[in-house]
Short mmCIF file of C-alpha atoms and ligand atoms in Angstrom, two decimals:
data_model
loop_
_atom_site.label_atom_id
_atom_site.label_comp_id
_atom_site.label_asym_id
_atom_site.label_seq_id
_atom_site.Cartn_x
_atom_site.Cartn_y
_atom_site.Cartn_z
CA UNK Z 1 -111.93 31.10 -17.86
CA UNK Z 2 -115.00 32.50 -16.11
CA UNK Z 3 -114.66 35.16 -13.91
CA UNK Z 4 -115.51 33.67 -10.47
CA UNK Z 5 -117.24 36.73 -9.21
CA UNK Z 6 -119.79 36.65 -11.98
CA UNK Z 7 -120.90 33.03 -9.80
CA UNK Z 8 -122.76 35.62 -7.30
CA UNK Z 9 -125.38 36.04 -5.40
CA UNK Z 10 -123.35 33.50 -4.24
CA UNK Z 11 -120.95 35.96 -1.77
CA UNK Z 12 -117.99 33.46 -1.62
CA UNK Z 13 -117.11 31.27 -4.85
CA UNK Z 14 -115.33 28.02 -4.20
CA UNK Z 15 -113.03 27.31 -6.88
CA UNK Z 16 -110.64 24.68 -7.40
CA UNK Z 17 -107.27 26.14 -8.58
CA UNK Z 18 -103.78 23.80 -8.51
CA UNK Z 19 -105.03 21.31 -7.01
CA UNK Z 20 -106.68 22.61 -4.17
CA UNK Z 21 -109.54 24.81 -2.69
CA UNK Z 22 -109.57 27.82 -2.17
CA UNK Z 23 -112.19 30.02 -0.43
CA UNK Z 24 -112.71 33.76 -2.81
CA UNK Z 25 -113.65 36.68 0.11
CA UNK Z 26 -114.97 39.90 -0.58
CA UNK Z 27 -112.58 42.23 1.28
CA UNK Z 28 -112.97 45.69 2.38
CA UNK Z 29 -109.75 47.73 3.84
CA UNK Z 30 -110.19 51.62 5.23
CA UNK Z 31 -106.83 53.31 4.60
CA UNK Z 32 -105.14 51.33 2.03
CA UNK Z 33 -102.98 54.00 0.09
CA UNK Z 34 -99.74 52.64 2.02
CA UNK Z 35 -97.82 50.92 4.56
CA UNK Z 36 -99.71 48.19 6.06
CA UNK Z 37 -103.26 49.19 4.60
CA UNK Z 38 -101.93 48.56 1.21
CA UNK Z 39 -99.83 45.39 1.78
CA UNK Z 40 -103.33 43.83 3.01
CA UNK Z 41 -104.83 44.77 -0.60
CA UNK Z 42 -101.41 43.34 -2.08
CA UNK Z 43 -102.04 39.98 -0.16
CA UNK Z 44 -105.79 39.13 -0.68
CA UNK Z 45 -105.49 40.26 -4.38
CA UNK Z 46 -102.64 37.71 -4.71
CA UNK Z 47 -104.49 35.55 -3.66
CA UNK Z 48 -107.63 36.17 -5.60
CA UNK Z 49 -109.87 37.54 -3.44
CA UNK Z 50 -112.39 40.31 -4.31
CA UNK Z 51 -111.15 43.29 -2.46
CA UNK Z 52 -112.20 47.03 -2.01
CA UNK Z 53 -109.69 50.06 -0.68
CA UNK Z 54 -110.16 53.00 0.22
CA UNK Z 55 -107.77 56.08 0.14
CA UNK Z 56 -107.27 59.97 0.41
CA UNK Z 57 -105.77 60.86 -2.90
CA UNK Z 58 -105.71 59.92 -6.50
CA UNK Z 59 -102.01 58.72 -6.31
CA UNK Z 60 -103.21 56.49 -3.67
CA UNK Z 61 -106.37 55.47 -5.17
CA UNK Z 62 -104.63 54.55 -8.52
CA UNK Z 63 -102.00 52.02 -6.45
CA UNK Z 64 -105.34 49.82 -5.18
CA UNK Z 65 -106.42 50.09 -8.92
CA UNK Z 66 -102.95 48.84 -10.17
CA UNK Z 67 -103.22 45.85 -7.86
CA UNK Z 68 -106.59 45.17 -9.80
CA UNK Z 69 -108.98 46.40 -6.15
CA UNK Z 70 -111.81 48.72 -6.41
CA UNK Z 71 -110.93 51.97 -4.88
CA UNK Z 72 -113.50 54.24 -2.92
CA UNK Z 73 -111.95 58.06 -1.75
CA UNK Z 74 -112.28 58.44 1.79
CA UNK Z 75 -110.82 60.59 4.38
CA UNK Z 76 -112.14 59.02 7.68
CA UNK Z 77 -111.97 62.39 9.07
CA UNK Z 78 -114.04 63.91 6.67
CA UNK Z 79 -117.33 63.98 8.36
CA UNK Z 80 -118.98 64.14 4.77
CA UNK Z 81 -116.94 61.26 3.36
CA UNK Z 82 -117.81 59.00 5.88
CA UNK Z 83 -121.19 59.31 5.86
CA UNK Z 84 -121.48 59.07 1.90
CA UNK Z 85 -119.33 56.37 1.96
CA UNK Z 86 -122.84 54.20 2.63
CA UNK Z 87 -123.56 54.78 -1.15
CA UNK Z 88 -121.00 52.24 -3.21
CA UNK Z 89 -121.05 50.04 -0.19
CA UNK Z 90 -124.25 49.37 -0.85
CA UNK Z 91 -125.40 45.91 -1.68
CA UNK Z 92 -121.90 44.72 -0.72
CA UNK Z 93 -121.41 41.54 1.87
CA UNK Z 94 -117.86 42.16 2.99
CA UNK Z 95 -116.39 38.56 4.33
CA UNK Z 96 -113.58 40.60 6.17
CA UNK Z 97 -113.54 44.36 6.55
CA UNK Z 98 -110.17 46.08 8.43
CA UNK Z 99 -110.46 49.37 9.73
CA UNK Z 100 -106.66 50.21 9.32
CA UNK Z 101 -106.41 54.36 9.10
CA UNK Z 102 -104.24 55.48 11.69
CA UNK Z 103 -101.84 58.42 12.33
CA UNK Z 104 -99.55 58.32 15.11
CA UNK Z 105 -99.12 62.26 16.19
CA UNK Z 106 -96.76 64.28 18.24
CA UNK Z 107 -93.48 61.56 19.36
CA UNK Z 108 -93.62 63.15 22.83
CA UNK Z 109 -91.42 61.31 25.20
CA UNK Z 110 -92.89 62.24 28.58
CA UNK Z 111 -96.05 64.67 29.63
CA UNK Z 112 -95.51 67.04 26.46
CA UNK Z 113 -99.15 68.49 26.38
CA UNK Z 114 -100.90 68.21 22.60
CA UNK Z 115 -101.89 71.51 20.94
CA UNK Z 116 -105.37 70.83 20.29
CA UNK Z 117 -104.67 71.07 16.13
CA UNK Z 118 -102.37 67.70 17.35
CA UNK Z 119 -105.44 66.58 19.58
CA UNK Z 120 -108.06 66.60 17.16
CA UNK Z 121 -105.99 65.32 14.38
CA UNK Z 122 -105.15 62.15 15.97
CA UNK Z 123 -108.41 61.66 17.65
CA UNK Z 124 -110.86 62.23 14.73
CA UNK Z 125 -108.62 59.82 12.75
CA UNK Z 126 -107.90 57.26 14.58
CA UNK Z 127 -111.35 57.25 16.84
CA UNK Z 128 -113.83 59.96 15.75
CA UNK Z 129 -112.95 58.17 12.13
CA UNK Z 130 -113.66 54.41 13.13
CA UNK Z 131 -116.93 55.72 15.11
CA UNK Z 132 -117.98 57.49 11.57
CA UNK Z 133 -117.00 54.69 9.56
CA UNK Z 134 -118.29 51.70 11.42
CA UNK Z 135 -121.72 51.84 11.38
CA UNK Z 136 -121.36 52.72 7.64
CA UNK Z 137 -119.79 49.23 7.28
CA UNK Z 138 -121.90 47.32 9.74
CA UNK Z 139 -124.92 46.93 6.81
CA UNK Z 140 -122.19 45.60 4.31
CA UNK Z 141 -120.83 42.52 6.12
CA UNK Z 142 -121.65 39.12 5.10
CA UNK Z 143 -123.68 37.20 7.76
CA UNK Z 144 -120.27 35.95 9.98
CA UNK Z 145 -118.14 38.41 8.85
CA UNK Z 146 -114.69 39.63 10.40
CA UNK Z 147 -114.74 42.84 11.24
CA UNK Z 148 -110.81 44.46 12.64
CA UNK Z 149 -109.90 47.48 13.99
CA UNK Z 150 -105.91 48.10 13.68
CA UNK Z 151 -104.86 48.82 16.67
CA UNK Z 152 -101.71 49.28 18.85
CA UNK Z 153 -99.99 47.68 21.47
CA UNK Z 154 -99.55 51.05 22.64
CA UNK Z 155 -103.08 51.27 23.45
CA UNK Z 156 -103.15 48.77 26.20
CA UNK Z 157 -102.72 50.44 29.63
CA UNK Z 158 -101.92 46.72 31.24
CA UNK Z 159 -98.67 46.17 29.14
CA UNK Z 160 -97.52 49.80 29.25
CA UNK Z 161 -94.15 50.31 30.00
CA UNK Z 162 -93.02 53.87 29.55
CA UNK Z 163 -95.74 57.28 28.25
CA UNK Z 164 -93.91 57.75 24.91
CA UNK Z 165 -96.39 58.68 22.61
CA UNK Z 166 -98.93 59.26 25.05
CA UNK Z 167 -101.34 61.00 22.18
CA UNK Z 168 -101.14 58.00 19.77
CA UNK Z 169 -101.41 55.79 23.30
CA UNK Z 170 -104.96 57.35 24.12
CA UNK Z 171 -106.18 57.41 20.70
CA UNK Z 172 -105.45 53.44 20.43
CA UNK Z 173 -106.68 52.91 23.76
CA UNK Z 174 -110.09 54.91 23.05
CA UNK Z 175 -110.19 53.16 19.37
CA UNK Z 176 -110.20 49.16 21.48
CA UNK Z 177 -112.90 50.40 23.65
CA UNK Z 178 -114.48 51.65 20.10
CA UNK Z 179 -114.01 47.66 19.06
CA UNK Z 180 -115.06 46.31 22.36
CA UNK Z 181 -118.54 48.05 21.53
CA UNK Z 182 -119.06 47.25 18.23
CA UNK Z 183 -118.62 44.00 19.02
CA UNK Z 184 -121.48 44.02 21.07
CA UNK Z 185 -123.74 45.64 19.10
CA UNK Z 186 -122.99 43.16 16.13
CA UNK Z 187 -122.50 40.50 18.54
CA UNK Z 188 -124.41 36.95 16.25
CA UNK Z 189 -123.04 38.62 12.96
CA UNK Z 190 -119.73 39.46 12.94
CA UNK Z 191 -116.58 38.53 15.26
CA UNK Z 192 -115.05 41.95 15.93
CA UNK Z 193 -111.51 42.04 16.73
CA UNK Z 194 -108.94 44.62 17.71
CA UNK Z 195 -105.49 43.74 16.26
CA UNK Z 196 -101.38 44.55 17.22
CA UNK Z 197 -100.00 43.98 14.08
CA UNK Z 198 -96.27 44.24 15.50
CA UNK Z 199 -93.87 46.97 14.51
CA UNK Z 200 -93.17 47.26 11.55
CA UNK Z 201 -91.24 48.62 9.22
CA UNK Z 202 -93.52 51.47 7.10
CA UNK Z 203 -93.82 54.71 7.32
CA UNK Z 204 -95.10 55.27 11.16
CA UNK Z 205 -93.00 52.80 12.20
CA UNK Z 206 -89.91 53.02 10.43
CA UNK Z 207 -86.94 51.58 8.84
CA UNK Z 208 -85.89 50.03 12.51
CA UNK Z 209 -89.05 48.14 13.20
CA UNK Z 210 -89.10 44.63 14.12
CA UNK Z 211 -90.97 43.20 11.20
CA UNK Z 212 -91.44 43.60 7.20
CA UNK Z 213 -94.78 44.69 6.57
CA UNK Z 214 -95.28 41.73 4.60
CA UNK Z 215 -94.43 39.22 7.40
CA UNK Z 216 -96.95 41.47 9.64
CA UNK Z 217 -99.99 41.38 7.18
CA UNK Z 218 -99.19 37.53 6.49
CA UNK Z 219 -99.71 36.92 10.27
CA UNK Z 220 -102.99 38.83 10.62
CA UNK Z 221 -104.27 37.25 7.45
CA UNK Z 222 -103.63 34.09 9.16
CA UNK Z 223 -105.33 35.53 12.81
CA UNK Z 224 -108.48 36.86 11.19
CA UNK Z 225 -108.82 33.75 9.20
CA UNK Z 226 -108.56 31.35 12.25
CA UNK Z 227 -110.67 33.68 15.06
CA UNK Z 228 -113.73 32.33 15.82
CA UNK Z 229 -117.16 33.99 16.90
CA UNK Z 230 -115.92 33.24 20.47
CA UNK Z 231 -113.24 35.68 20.09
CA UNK Z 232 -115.16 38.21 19.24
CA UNK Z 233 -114.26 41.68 21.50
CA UNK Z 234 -110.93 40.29 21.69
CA UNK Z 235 -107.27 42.56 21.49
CA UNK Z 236 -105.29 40.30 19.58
CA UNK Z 237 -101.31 40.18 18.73
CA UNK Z 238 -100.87 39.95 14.58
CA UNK Z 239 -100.09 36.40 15.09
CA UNK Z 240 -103.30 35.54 17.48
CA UNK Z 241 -102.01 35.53 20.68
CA UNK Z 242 -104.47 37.70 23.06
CA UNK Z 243 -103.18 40.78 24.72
CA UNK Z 244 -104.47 42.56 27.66
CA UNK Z 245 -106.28 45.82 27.50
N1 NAP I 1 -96.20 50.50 11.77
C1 NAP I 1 -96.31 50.09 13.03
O1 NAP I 1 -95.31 49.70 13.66
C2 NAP I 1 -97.66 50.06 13.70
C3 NAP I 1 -97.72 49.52 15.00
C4 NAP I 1 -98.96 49.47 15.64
C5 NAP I 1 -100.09 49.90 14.99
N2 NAP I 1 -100.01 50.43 13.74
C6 NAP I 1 -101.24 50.87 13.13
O2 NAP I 1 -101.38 50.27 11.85
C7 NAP I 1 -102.14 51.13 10.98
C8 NAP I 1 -101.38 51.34 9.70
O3 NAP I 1 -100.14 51.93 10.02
P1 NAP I 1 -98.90 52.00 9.01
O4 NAP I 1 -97.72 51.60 9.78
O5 NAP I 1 -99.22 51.35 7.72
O6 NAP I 1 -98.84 53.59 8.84
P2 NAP I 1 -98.60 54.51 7.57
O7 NAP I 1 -97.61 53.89 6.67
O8 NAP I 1 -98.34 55.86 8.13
O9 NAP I 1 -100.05 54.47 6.83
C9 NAP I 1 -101.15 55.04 7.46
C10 NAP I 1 -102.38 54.80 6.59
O10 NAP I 1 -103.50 55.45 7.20
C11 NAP I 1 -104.09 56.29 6.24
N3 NAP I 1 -104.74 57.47 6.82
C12 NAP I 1 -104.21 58.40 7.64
N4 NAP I 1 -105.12 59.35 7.88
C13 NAP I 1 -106.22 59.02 7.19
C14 NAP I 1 -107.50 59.61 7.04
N5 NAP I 1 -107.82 60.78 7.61
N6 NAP I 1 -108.41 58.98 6.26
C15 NAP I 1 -108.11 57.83 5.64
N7 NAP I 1 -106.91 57.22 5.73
C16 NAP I 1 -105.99 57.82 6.51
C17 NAP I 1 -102.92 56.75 5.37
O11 NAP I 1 -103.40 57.33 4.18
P3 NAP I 1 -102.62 58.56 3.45
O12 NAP I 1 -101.60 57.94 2.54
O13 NAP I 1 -103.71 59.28 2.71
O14 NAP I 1 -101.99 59.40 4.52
C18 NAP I 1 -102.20 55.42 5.20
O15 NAP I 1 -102.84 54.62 4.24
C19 NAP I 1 -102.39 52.41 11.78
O16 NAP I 1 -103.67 52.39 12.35
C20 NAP I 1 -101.33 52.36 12.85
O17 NAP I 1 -101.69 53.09 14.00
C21 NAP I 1 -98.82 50.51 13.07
#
């Protein structure tokens, strides 16, 4: 059998496949050694698409190539990775590209003060990192691309409830207004979405989460593949349903 990718320039190949259609994407995902970066790899390889991870360390880096993805070291920190990262992108027309890196930080429970090692760790991750990244990305999407930022519930400051957190809060809340301007600046290209994916069960979130990490990615998968160009700038639930900011 042919391999389908080898039917480029063409960016998506439309192959028929048990009887019906299915649509092969070129997938990118930042931060895929783990949790829910790596279940999105697990998911669009299954179902045949072309994707590319990215992760810190070999052990990480040999799990995307295990599940048949290429795999690009990055730490989205790393002022130096990100900026080289432009390099094996290059030439690339992502379909769907997730920015999913994220560390959640201190688990303060009231005004608990960050050091600044705590500050700066979470902040040049989770919004430093996707402000690196981004416009590294930006040249390799396909012309009406999806472009996600995973973000947090915890972000929003409309739906907040109680300051647990308050760190990671900031950091997601600083990463959607990240989103909101990217999706201006690539505002005919790409839709640009920030995403809730639930909580779930991984390592941040932990073994009493609401949902299996599968369920969560399934739901996005099914969000990112339905939102339309209207949408774009939107904060999104993993199942579609807006949120407020
Ligand atoms: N789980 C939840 O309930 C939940 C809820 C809301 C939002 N989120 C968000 O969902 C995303 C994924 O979370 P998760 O639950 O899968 O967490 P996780 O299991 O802790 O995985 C975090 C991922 O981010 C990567 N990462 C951390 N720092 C990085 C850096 N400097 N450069 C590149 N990659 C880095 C990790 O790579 P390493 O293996 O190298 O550390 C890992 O792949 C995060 O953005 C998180 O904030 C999660």
């Amino acid at each position: 059998m042919p391999c389908l990718f080898a039917l480029r320039p063409e960016r998506v190949a439309v192959a028929r496949g048990r009887g019906r259609t299915m649509r092969h994407m070129n997938v990118l995902i930042l931060g895929a050694s783990r949790g829910i970066g790596l279940e999105f790899v697990r998911q669009y390889r299954a179902d045949g698409h072309r994707v590319t991870g990215t992760a810190r360390d070999e052990a990480g880096l040999q799990r995307l190539r295990d599940l048949g993805a290429t795999a690009l070291r990055l730490d989205v920190a790393d002022v130096a990775g990100a900026s080289a990262l432009a390099w094996p992108l290059d030439g690339e027309a992502f379909d769907v590209a997730v920015f999913n890196a994220g560390v959640y930080g201190p688990r303060t429970t009231g005004l608990q003060p960050p050091t600044q090692a705590e500050f700066d760790a979470v902040m040049h991750v989770n919004v430093l990192g996707a402000m690196r990244v981004l416009p590294q990305v930006e040249p390799a999407l396909a012309p009406g691309a999806v472009l996600a930022v995973i973000s947090s519930r915890m972000g929003s400051m409309g739906l907040r409830a109680n300051p647990s957190g308050w760190l990671y809060r900031a950091s997601k809340a600083a990463l959607n207004s990240v989103l909101k301007d990217a999706s201006l600046a690539l505002a005919g290209r790409a839709t640009c979405v920030a995403l809730h994916p639930g909580w779930v069960r991984t390592d941040m979130g932990g073994e009493g989460a609401d949902l299996d990490v599968s369920d969560s990615v399934a739901a996005m998968r099914r969000t990112l593949a339905a939102v339309t160009p209207a949408q774009s700038g939107a904060f999104l639930d993993h199942d579609g349903t807006p949120l407020g900011w």
